[in-house]
Coordinates of C-alpha atoms in Angstrom, one line a residue:
X1 CA 41.4 17.1 67.2
X2 CA 41.3 13.4 66.2
X3 CA 41.2 12.4 69.8
X4 CA 38.4 14.8 70.4
X5 CA 36.1 13.4 67.5
X6 CA 36.9 9.7 68.8
X7 CA 35.9 10.5 72.2
X8 CA 32.4 12.0 70.9
X9 CA 32.4 8.5 69.0
X10 CA 32.7 6.6 72.2
X11 CA 30.3 8.8 73.9
X12 CA 27.8 7.8 71.7
X13 CA 28.9 4.2 71.6
X14 CA 28.2 4.2 75.5
X15 CA 24.3 4.8 74.5
X16 CA 24.1 1.4 73.2
X17 CA 25.2 -0.4 76.4
X18 CA 22.3 -2.4 77.3
X19 CA 20.4 -2.4 74.5
X20 CA 22.9 -4.3 71.7
X21 CA 24.4 -7.1 73.7
X22 CA 25.6 -9.6 72.9
X23 CA 27.0 -7.1 70.4
X24 CA 29.2 -4.9 70.8
X25 CA 28.4 -0.9 71.5
X26 CA 29.5 1.3 69.1
X27 CA 29.9 4.7 67.9
X28 CA 30.7 6.7 64.4
X29 CA 31.4 10.4 63.6
X30 CA 32.1 11.7 60.0
X31 CA 33.9 15.0 59.7
X32 CA 34.4 17.0 56.6
X33 CA 36.2 20.3 56.6
X34 CA 36.6 20.0 60.2
X35 CA 33.0 19.9 60.8
X36 CA 30.7 17.1 62.2
X37 CA 28.3 15.9 59.4
X38 CA 27.2 13.0 60.6
X39 CA 26.8 11.0 63.8
X40 CA 25.6 7.5 64.8
X41 CA 25.6 4.7 67.2
X42 CA 24.5 1.2 67.5
X43 CA 20.9 1.7 69.2
X44 CA 19.5 -1.8 69.1
X45 CA 20.4 -5.6 68.5
X46 CA 19.9 -6.4 64.9
X47 CA 19.3 -2.8 64.0
X48 CA 21.5 -0.8 61.9
X49 CA 25.1 -0.4 62.7
X50 CA 26.8 3.1 63.9
X51 CA 28.6 3.8 60.4
X52 CA 25.0 3.2 58.6
X53 CA 23.4 5.4 61.1
X54 CA 26.0 8.1 60.9
X55 CA 25.7 8.1 57.2
X56 CA 22.3 8.2 57.1
X57 CA 22.8 11.1 59.6
X58 CA 24.7 13.2 56.7
X59 CA 21.9 12.4 54.3
X60 CA 19.2 13.5 56.7
X61 CA 21.3 16.9 57.1
X62 CA 21.7 17.4 53.3
X63 CA 25.5 16.7 53.5
X64 CA 27.4 14.8 51.1
X65 CA 30.0 12.4 52.8
X66 CA 32.1 11.9 49.8
X67 CA 35.9 12.8 50.9
X68 CA 35.3 12.7 54.5
X69 CA 36.7 11.2 57.2
X70 CA 34.7 8.5 59.8
X71 CA 36.0 8.1 63.3
X72 CA 34.4 4.7 64.4
X73 CA 35.1 2.7 67.6
X74 CA 35.3 -0.8 66.4
X75 CA 36.4 -2.1 63.0
X76 CA 33.7 -2.0 60.4
X77 CA 31.9 -5.2 59.9
X78 CA 32.8 -7.1 56.3
X79 CA 30.4 -10.0 56.6
X80 CA 26.4 -10.2 56.0
X81 CA 24.8 -10.7 59.1
X82 CA 21.6 -9.1 60.3
X83 CA 22.4 -6.2 58.6
X84 CA 24.6 -5.8 55.3
X85 CA 28.7 -5.0 55.7
X86 CA 29.2 -1.4 56.8
X87 CA 32.2 -1.7 54.6
X88 CA 30.2 -1.7 51.4
X89 CA 28.7 1.3 52.5
X90 CA 31.6 3.2 53.6
X91 CA 33.1 2.3 50.3
X92 CA 30.1 3.6 48.3
X93 CA 29.7 6.8 50.3
X94 CA 33.1 7.9 48.9
X95 CA 34.9 8.3 52.4
X96 CA 38.6 8.7 52.2
X97 CA 39.8 8.0 55.5
X98 CA 38.6 6.2 58.4
X99 CA 39.8 6.1 61.8
X100 CA 39.5 2.8 64.0
X101 CA 40.0 2.8 67.5
X102 CA 40.5 -1.2 67.8
X103 CA 40.5 -4.2 65.7
X104 CA 37.3 -6.4 66.3
X105 CA 38.9 -10.0 67.1
X106 CA 35.8 -11.8 65.8
X107 CA 36.4 -14.9 63.7
X108 CA 34.6 -13.3 60.6
X109 CA 36.5 -10.0 61.2
X110 CA 40.3 -9.5 62.9
X111 CA 41.2 -6.9 60.5
X112 CA 39.1 -8.1 57.0
X113 CA 37.2 -5.2 57.4
X114 CA 40.4 -3.1 57.5
X115 CA 41.7 -5.0 54.6
X116 CA 38.6 -4.1 52.2
X117 CA 38.6 -0.5 53.1
X118 CA 42.5 -0.2 52.0
X119 CA 41.6 -2.1 49.0
X120 CA 39.2 0.4 48.1
X121 CA 42.0 2.9 48.3
X122 CA 40.5 4.3 51.8
X123 CA 43.3 5.3 54.7
X124 CA 42.8 3.5 57.5
X125 CA 44.2 4.4 60.9
X126 CA 43.9 2.3 64.0
X127 CA 44.8 2.6 67.7
X128 CA 43.0 6.0 68.4
X129 CA 41.9 5.9 71.9
X130 CA 42.2 2.2 71.6
X131 CA 42.3 1.5 75.2
X132 CA 39.1 3.5 75.9
X133 CA 37.4 1.2 73.2
X134 CA 38.4 -1.9 74.6
X135 CA 37.2 -1.3 78.0
X136 CA 33.8 -0.4 76.8
X137 CA 33.5 -3.4 75.0
X138 CA 35.6 -5.5 77.1
X139 CA 33.2 -8.8 77.4
X140 CA 32.4 -8.5 73.8
X141 CA 36.2 -8.5 73.0
X142 CA 36.8 -11.5 75.6
X143 CA 34.3 -13.6 74.2
X144 CA 35.3 -13.0 70.8
X145 CA 39.3 -13.5 71.1
X146 CA 38.8 -16.3 73.5
X147 CA 35.3 -17.9 73.7
X148 CA 34.8 -17.4 77.3
X149 CA 31.8 -15.4 78.8
X150 CA 33.1 -12.3 80.7
X151 CA 32.1 -12.6 84.6
X152 CA 31.2 -10.1 86.6
X153 CA 30.6 -10.1 90.5
X154 CA 28.4 -7.7 92.1
X155 CA 27.3 -7.3 95.7
X156 CA 26.0 -4.5 97.9
X157 CA 27.6 -3.8 101.4
X158 CA 27.2 -1.4 104.3
X159 CA 30.5 0.6 105.1
X160 CA 31.5 -2.1 107.8
X161 CA 31.2 -4.7 105.2
X162 CA 27.9 -6.1 105.8
X163 CA 26.2 -7.8 103.3
X164 CA 22.3 -8.2 102.7
X165 CA 21.5 -11.2 105.5
X166 CA 19.9 -14.2 104.9
X167 CA 18.1 -15.3 108.3
X168 CA 17.1 -13.4 110.1
X169 CA 16.9 -10.1 108.4
X170 CA 18.0 -6.7 109.9
X171 CA 15.6 -4.6 111.8
X172 CA 13.7 -2.0 109.3
X173 CA 14.5 -2.5 105.1
X174 CA 15.9 -5.9 104.0
X175 CA 17.8 -3.6 101.4
X176 CA 21.5 -2.5 101.9
X177 CA 21.6 -0.2 98.8
X178 CA 19.4 2.7 98.1
X179 CA 16.8 2.8 95.0
X180 CA 19.1 4.5 92.7
X181 CA 21.8 1.7 93.0
X182 CA 19.3 -1.0 92.5
X183 CA 18.0 0.8 89.1
X184 CA 21.6 0.5 88.1
X185 CA 21.7 -3.2 88.6
X186 CA 19.2 -3.5 86.2
X187 CA 21.3 -2.2 83.8
X188 CA 24.1 -4.4 84.5
X189 CA 21.2 -7.3 84.0
X190 CA 20.2 -5.9 80.8
X191 CA 23.8 -6.0 79.5
X192 CA 24.3 -9.8 80.9
X193 CA 23.6 -12.8 78.9
X194 CA 23.1 -15.2 82.3
X195 CA 22.6 -14.2 86.2
X196 CA 23.8 -16.7 88.4
X197 CA 22.8 -16.8 92.3
X198 CA 23.4 -19.9 94.8
X199 CA 20.5 -21.7 95.9
X200 CA 20.4 -20.0 99.3
X201 CA 19.9 -16.5 97.8
X202 CA 16.5 -18.3 96.2
X203 CA 15.5 -19.7 99.4
X204 CA 15.9 -16.3 101.3
X205 CA 14.6 -14.1 98.7
X206 CA 12.8 -15.5 96.3
X207 CA 14.2 -13.2 93.6
X208 CA 12.6 -13.1 89.8
X209 CA 16.5 -11.8 88.4
X210 CA 14.6 -10.2 85.3
X211 CA 16.2 -6.8 84.2
X212 CA 13.4 -4.3 84.9
X213 CA 12.0 -2.3 82.8
X214 CA 12.5 -5.0 80.2
X215 CA 13.9 -3.8 77.2
X216 CA 12.7 -6.8 74.5
X217 CA 15.1 -9.6 76.4
X218 CA 16.1 -11.2 79.4
X219 CA 19.0 -13.0 80.4
X220 CA 19.2 -17.0 81.1
X221 CA 18.6 -17.1 85.1
X222 CA 21.1 -19.6 86.9
X223 CA 21.1 -21.3 90.1
X224 CA 23.5 -23.5 91.7
X225 CA 21.5 -26.1 93.3
X226 CA 23.6 -29.4 94.5
X227 CA 20.8 -31.1 95.9
X228 CA 17.7 -29.7 94.3
X229 CA 16.2 -27.5 96.9
X230 CA 14.7 -24.9 94.5
X231 CA 10.9 -24.9 95.8
X232 CA 8.2 -25.3 92.9
X233 CA 6.4 -22.6 93.9
X234 CA 9.1 -20.2 93.7
X235 CA 9.5 -16.9 91.2
X236 CA 12.1 -18.5 89.1
X237 CA 10.1 -21.9 88.7
X238 CA 6.7 -20.0 88.1
X239 CA 8.2 -18.2 85.3
X240 CA 10.6 -20.4 83.7
X241 CA 8.4 -20.8 80.4
X242 CA 8.7 -16.8 79.9
X243 CA 12.3 -16.5 80.4
X244 CA 15.1 -19.2 80.7
X245 CA 15.9 -21.0 84.0
X246 CA 18.6 -23.1 84.1
X247 CA 19.3 -25.3 87.3
X248 CA 23.2 -26.5 88.2
X249 CA 23.1 -29.6 90.1
X250 CA 24.8 -32.7 91.0
X251 CA 24.1 -35.6 88.7
X252 CA 24.1 -38.0 91.6
X253 CA 21.2 -35.7 93.1
X254 CA 19.1 -36.2 89.7
X255 CA 19.7 -39.8 89.7
X256 CA 18.3 -40.2 93.3
X257 CA 15.6 -37.8 93.1
X258 CA 14.1 -38.8 89.3
X259 CA 10.6 -36.9 90.6
X260 CA 11.8 -34.0 92.0
X261 CA 13.8 -33.4 88.6
X262 CA 11.0 -34.2 86.6
X263 CA 9.0 -31.8 88.0
X264 CA 11.5 -28.9 87.8
X265 CA 11.6 -29.6 83.8
X266 CA 8.0 -30.1 83.7
X267 CA 7.8 -26.3 85.1
X268 CA 10.0 -25.3 82.2
X269 CA 13.3 -25.0 83.8
X270 CA 16.4 -27.0 82.4
X271 CA 18.7 -29.1 84.3
X272 CA 22.7 -28.9 83.8
X273 CA 24.4 -31.5 85.7
X274 CA 28.0 -32.3 87.0
X275 CA 29.9 -35.2 88.3
X276 CA 31.6 -35.0 91.3
X277 CA 34.7 -36.9 89.9
X278 CA 34.8 -33.8 87.3
X279 CA 38.5 -32.9 86.8
X280 CA 37.9 -29.4 87.1
X281 CA 36.3 -27.1 89.1
X282 CA 33.0 -27.3 88.7
X283 CA 32.6 -23.9 88.1
X284 CA 35.0 -23.9 85.2
X285 CA 32.8 -26.6 84.0
X286 CA 29.7 -24.5 84.6
X287 CA 31.2 -21.4 82.8
X288 CA 32.5 -23.6 79.9
X289 CA 28.7 -24.9 79.4
X290 CA 27.2 -21.3 79.8
X291 CA 29.9 -20.2 77.0
X292 CA 28.8 -22.8 74.4
X293 CA 25.6 -21.6 74.7
X294 CA 26.3 -18.3 73.7
X295 CA 26.3 -16.6 76.8
X296 CA 29.1 -13.9 76.4
X297 CA 28.5 -12.2 79.6
X298 CA 27.3 -13.6 83.1
X299 CA 26.4 -11.4 86.3
X300 CA 26.9 -13.2 89.7
X301 CA 24.5 -11.8 92.1
X302 CA 24.9 -14.4 94.9
X303 CA 25.8 -14.0 98.5
X304 CA 29.3 -14.4 100.3
X305 CA 29.9 -18.0 99.4
X306 CA 29.3 -18.3 95.8
X307 CA 31.2 -15.1 95.4
X308 CA 34.3 -16.0 96.9
X309 CA 34.4 -19.4 95.1
X310 CA 34.7 -17.3 92.0
X311 CA 37.5 -14.9 93.4
X312 CA 39.3 -18.3 95.1
X313 CA 39.2 -19.8 91.4
X314 CA 40.3 -16.6 89.7
X315 CA 37.2 -16.9 87.6
X316 CA 36.3 -13.0 88.1
X317 CA 36.8 -10.4 85.4
X318 CA 34.9 -7.4 87.0
X319 CA 33.7 -6.4 90.4
X320 CA 31.3 -4.2 91.0
X321 CA 30.4 -3.2 94.6
X322 CA 27.8 -0.9 95.9
X323 CA 28.8 0.4 99.3
X324 CA 25.9 2.2 101.1
X325 CA 26.4 4.8 104.1
X326 CA 25.1 2.5 106.6
X327 CA 26.8 0.5 109.7
X328 CA 24.9 -2.5 110.7
X329 CA 27.5 -3.6 113.1
X330 CA 25.7 -6.8 115.0
X331 CA 22.5 -6.4 112.7
X332 CA 24.1 -7.5 109.6
X333 CA 24.9 -11.0 110.4
X334 CA 27.0 -11.8 107.3
X335 CA 30.3 -10.2 107.0
X336 CA 31.7 -10.0 103.3
X337 CA 35.2 -9.5 104.7
X338 CA 34.9 -12.7 106.3
X339 CA 35.0 -15.7 103.7
X340 CA 37.3 -13.3 101.7
X341 CA 39.4 -13.0 104.0
X342 CA 40.8 -16.9 103.5
X343 CA 42.3 -15.7 100.3
X344 CA 45.8 -16.6 100.2
X345 CA 46.3 -13.0 98.2
X346 CA 44.9 -9.8 97.6
X347 CA 42.9 -9.4 94.4
X348 CA 44.0 -5.8 93.0
X349 CA 41.5 -4.0 90.6
X350 CA 42.4 -1.8 87.3
X351 CA 40.8 0.9 86.0
X352 CA 38.9 1.8 88.9
X353 CA 35.7 3.7 88.3
X354 CA 33.6 5.1 91.1
X355 CA 30.2 6.7 90.6
X356 CA 27.4 8.1 93.0
X357 CA 24.1 6.7 92.9
X358 CA 22.0 9.0 95.9
X359 CA 24.0 8.6 98.7
X360 CA 25.9 5.2 97.8
X361 CA 29.0 4.5 96.1
X362 CA 29.5 2.3 93.4
X363 CA 33.1 1.0 92.8
X364 CA 33.5 -1.0 89.7
X365 CA 37.2 -2.4 88.5
X366 CA 38.9 -5.0 86.5
X367 CA 41.0 -7.8 87.4
X368 CA 44.4 -8.3 85.9
X369 CA 43.4 -11.8 84.5
X370 CA 40.4 -9.5 82.8
X371 CA 42.8 -7.1 81.0
X372 CA 45.3 -9.8 80.0
X373 CA 42.2 -11.5 77.8
X374 CA 41.4 -8.3 76.6
X375 CA 45.1 -7.3 75.5
X376 CA 45.2 -4.1 78.2
X377 CA 48.6 -3.7 80.4
X378 CA 47.6 -3.2 84.1
X379 CA 47.4 0.6 84.9
X380 CA 49.6 1.8 87.5

């Protein structure tokens, strides 16, 4: 019976995905005498947490939660943030037992909330549906535990492995995936703190890289551009004062082209430079810098070259591929299997999810690296 209630809480938590980031999506269910008397989830960033909303639901229904049991997908917070501590509300409400799916690894949590509940003589049990809860908030858990951002690689391809080409375009529509798939991509963007593409994508598509419709915030838009080829009249530069734009470029390029660099920054974009002699991979350096800026999730939407670079460096946590029922053959001048075939070993994906969007199929999976970072064993 307890599993059923926790699964309900997980279902509620999913409603907050794309609305609460960089905070976790959390759901809570309150049960008394085998009846659900309260439901809640974290609805928006900065708003009341799931536990508070569930307790408020009890009040709305006119039911006293004293003596009830709560099922919550993440350890209740015990610190004062944008909202008051949830542990205090749970204690004040007189709940007698709390089931917690997984502990919050954040520095200000990490068992502190559970300890406060136990000190108040509330029974606490952890681990119910833990894998599902950690998978739901994998980006948050990784960032909280390691301080490093979660990297999702996304692309669309035809059945024969062709991706959207640069120049020339295939005849007909320039889109590989269908409209429903493209709408789903905007949900991915709303979860992300940053969206990254290469300069070739900017030159070919002039993308805006915002989440539409906007839910109140847009991710930082990042372009890898070693030689500052980004056009000053592109959409990214034109909108840099509305939503942040970060150009990742070579320091020597900035030194030798100060006028171009000055024009870019004058338009509101920021330059982040790297040294050619940097001891680590430039992508490692970039991810370190993004993590320091509090970007917990990075969505990489670039072409095959940049996607392969992330894969070769073993930097991907999640892969999202939209497969359209099209065969482009010679019309598709870029083959996703070409550059990726250079990898020395195959990359296995785990906890694979397959979903249909119209005629398209979306395949999502996690790398072994990601699972180790959120303390989950590879499924067999």
